[in-house]
Short mmCIF file of C-alpha atoms in Angstrom, two decimals:
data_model
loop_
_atom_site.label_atom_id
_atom_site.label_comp_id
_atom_site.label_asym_id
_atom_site.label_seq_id
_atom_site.Cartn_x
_atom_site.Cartn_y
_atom_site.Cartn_z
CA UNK R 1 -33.94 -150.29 80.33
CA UNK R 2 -34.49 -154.16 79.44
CA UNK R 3 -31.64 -154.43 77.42
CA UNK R 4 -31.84 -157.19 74.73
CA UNK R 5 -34.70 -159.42 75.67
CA UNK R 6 -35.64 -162.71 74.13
CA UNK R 7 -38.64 -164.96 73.12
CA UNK R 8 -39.30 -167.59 74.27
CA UNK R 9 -36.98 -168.73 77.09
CA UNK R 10 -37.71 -172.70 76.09
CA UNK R 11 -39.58 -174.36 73.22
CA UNK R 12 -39.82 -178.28 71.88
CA UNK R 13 -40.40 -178.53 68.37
CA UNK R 14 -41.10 -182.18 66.23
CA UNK R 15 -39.03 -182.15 63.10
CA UNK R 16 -40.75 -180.62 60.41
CA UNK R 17 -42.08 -177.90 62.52
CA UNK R 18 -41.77 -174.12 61.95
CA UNK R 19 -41.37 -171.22 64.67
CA UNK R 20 -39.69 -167.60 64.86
CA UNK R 21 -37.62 -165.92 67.62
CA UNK R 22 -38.13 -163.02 68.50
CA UNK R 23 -35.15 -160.95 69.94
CA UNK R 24 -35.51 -157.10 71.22
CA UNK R 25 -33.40 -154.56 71.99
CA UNK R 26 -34.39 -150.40 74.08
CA UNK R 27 -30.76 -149.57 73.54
CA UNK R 28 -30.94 -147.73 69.70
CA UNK R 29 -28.14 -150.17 68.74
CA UNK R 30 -27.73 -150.55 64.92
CA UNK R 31 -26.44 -153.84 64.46
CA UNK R 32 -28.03 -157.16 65.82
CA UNK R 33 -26.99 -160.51 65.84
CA UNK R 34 -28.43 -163.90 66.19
CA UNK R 35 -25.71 -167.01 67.47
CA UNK R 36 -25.89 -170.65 68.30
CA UNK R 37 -24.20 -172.06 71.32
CA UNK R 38 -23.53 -176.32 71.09
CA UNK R 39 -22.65 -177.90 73.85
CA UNK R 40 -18.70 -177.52 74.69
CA UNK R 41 -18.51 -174.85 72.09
CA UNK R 42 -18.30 -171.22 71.69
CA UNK R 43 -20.82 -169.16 69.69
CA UNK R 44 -21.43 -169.39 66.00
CA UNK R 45 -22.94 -166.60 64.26
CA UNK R 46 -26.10 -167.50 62.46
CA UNK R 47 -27.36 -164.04 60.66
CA UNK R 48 -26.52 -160.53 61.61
CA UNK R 49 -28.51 -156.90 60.49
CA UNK R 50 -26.46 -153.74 60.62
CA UNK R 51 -29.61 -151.79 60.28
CA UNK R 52 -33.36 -151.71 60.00
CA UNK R 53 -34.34 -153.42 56.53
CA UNK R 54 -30.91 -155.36 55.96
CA UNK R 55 -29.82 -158.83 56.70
CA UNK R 56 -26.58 -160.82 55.88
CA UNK R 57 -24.97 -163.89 55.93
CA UNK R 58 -23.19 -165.11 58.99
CA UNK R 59 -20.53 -168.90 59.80
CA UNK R 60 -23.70 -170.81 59.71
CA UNK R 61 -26.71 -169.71 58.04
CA UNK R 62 -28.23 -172.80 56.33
CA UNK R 63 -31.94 -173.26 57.43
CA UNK R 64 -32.49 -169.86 58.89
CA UNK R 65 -34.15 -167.21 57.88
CA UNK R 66 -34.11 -163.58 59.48
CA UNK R 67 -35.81 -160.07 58.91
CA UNK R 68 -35.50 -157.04 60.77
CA UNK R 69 -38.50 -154.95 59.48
CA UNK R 70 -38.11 -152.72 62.88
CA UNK R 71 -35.02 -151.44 63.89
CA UNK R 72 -35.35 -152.92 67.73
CA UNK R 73 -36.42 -156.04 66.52
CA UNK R 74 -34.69 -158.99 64.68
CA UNK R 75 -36.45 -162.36 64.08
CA UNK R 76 -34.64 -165.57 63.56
CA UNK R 77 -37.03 -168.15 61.69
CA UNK R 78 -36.98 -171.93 61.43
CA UNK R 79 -38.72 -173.29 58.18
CA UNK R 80 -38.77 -176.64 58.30
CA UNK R 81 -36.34 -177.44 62.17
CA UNK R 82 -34.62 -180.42 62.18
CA UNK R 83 -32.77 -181.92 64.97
CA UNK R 84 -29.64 -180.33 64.17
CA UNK R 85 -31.11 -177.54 65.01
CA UNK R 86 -31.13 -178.28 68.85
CA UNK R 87 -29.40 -175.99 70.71
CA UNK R 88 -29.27 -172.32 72.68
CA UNK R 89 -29.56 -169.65 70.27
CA UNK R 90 -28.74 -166.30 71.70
CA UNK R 91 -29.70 -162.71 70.53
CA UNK R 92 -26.67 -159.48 69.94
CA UNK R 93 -26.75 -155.90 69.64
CA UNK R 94 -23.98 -153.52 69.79
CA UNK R 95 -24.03 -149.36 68.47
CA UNK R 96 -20.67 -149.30 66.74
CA UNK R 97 -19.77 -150.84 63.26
CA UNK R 98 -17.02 -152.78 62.76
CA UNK R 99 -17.91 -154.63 65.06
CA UNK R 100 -18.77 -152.50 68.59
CA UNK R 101 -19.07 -154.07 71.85
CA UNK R 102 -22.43 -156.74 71.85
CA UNK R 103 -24.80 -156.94 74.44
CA UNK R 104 -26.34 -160.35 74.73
CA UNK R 105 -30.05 -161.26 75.61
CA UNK R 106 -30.41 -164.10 77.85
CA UNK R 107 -30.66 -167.03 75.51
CA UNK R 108 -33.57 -169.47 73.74
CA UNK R 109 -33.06 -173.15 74.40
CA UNK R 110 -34.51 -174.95 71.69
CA UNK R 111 -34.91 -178.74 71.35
CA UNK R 112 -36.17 -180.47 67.89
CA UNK R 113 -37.33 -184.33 68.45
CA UNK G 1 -11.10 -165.36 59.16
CA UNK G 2 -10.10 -164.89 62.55
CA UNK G 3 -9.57 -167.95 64.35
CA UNK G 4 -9.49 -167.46 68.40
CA UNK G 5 -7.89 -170.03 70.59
CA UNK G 6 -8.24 -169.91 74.27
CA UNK G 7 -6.26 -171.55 76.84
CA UNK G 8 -6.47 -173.55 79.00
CA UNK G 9 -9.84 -175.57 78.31
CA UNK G 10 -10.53 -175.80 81.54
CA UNK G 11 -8.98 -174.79 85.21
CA UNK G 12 -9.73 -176.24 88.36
CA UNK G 13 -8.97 -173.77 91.39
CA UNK G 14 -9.71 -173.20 95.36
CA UNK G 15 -11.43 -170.33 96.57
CA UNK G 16 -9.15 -167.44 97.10
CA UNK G 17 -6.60 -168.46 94.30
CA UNK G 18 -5.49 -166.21 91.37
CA UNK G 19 -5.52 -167.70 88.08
CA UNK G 20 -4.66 -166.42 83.77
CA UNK G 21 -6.32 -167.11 81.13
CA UNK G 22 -5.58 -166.18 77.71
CA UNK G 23 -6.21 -166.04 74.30
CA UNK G 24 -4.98 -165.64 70.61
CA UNK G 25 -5.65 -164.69 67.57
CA UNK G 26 -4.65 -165.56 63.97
CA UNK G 27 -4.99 -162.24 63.01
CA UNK G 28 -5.26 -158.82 64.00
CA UNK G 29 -8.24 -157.39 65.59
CA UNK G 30 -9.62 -154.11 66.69
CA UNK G 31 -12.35 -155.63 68.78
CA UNK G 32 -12.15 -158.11 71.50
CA UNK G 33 -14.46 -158.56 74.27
CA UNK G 34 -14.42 -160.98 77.49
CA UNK G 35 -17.69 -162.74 78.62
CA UNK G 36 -18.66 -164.83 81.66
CA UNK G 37 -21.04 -167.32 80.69
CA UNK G 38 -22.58 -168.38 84.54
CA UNK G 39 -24.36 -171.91 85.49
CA UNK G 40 -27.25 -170.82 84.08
CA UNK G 41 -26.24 -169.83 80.76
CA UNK G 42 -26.31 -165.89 80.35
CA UNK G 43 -23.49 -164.45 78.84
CA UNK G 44 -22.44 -161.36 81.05
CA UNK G 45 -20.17 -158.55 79.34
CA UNK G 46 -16.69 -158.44 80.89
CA UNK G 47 -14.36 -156.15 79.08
CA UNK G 48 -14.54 -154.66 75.80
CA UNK G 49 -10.74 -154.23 75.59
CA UNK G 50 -8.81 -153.66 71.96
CA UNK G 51 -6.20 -152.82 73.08
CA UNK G 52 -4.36 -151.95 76.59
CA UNK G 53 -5.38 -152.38 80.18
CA UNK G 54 -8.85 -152.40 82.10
CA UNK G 55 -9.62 -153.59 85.74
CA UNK G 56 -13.07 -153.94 87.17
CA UNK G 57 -12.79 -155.76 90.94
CA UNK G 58 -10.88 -158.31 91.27
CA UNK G 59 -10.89 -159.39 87.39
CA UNK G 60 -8.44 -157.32 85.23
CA UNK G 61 -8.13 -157.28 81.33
CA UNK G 62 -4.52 -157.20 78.93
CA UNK G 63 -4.90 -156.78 75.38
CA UNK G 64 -1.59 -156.26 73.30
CA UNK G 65 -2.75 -156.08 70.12
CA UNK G 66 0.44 -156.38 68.68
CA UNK G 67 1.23 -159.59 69.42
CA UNK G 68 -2.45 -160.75 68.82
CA UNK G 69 -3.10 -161.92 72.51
CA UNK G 70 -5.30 -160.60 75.46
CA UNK G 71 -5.37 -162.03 79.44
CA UNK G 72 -8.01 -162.29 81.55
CA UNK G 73 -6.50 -161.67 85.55
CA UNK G 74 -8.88 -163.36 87.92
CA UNK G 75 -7.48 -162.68 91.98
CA UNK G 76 -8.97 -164.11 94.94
CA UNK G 77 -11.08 -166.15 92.94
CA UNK G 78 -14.60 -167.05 94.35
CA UNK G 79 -17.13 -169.98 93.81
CA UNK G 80 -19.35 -167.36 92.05
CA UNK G 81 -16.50 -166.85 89.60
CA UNK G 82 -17.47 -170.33 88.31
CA UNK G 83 -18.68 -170.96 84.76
CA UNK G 84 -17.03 -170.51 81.39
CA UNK G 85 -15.29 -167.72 80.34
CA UNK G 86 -15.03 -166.71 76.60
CA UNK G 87 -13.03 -164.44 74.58
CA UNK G 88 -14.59 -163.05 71.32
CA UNK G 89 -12.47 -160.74 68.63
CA UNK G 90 -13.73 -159.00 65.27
CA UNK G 91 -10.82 -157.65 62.44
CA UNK G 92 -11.15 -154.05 60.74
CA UNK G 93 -14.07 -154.16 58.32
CA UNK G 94 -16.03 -156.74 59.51
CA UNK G 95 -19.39 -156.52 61.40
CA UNK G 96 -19.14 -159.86 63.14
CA UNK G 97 -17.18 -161.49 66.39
CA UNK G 98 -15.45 -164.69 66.26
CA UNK G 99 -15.66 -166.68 69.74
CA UNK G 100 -13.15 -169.27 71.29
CA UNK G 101 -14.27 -172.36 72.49
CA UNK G 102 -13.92 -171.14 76.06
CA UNK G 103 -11.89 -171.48 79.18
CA UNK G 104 -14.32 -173.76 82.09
CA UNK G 105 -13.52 -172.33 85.07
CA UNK G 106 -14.04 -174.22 88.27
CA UNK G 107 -13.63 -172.87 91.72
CA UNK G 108 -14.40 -174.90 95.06
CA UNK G 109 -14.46 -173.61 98.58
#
């Protein structure tokens, strides 16, 4: 049992640049969950899915874009990253609604120049 | 929303000290887990603790959901206990968890 596994660990992207992360989970959860973590702060959440085929809004959504076409996988993509953008983004799941407890994957740590 | 404040920011202790940390929320929740983020970033799962009392080692978990406020009980701390330690909540009909900014925890032999 992996857990919640993440891809990449690192990347360096020029502004302008696109990529996707890719963010798995072997425990039949539901619900996944994509976050940023800034420096000094706690986590933000980005985009959530409470099931295969849906997406939704989460505190900070603006130039992300998410699909979960699988119901173990959920992809976070950058269109167009801009240096705001730097920072660790980190992958959820949980089983239960409303919300159950989330299992974390062991982080991206993205820099845009 | 929810907001979640933890306290203190940050906590400075010896090796074999006990220490509190705590936090509360604006409103009231029906989930709220503890983490342990370690020096090198992953988030480990503490305590998934709504309500009432959970111990696991030397680190123990309050939540009295009441009075919109759960503890975190570290005893006989240890340098491996180091890192930041966050508290996350979600409210009734709601799919997401709102985070604190985190207690930094720092223990030295």
């Amino acid at each position: 049992n992996a857990g919640v596994t993440q891809t990449p660990k690192f990347r360096v992207l020029k502004t302008g640049q696109s990529m996707t992360l890719l963010c798995a989970q072997d425990m039949n959860h539901e619900y996944m969950y994509w976050y940023r973590q800034d420096p000094g702060m706690g986590l933000r959440l980005i985009h959530y899915s409470v099931g295969e085929g849906t997406t939704a809004k989460g505190e900070v959504p603006d130039g992300y874009n998410v699909s979960r076409l699988k119901k173990q996988n959920f992809l976070l993509g950058l269109e167009s990253a801009a240096p705001s953008q730097t920072s660790v983004y980190f992958c959820a799941s949980s089983y239960l609604a409303d919300p159950g407890e989330q299992y974390f994957g062991p982080g991206t740590r993205l820099t845009v120049t | 929303g929810i907001q979640v404040e933890q306290s203190p920011p940050d906590l400075i202790l010896q090796e074999g000290a006990n220490s509190t940390l705590r936090c509360n929320f604006s409103d009231s929740v029906n989930n709220l887990q503890w983490f342990h983020q370690n020096p090198w970033g992953q988030l480990i799962n503490l305590f998934y603790i709504p309500s009432g009392t959970k111990q696991n080692g030397r680190l123990s978990a309050t939540t009295v959901a009441t009075e919109r406020y759960s503890l975190l009980y570290i005893s006989s701390s240890q340098t491996t206990d180091s890192g930041v330690y966050f508290c996350a909540g979600g409210s009734y009909n709601t799919d997401k968890l709102i985070f604190g900014t985190g207690t930094r925890l720092q223990v030295f032999p």
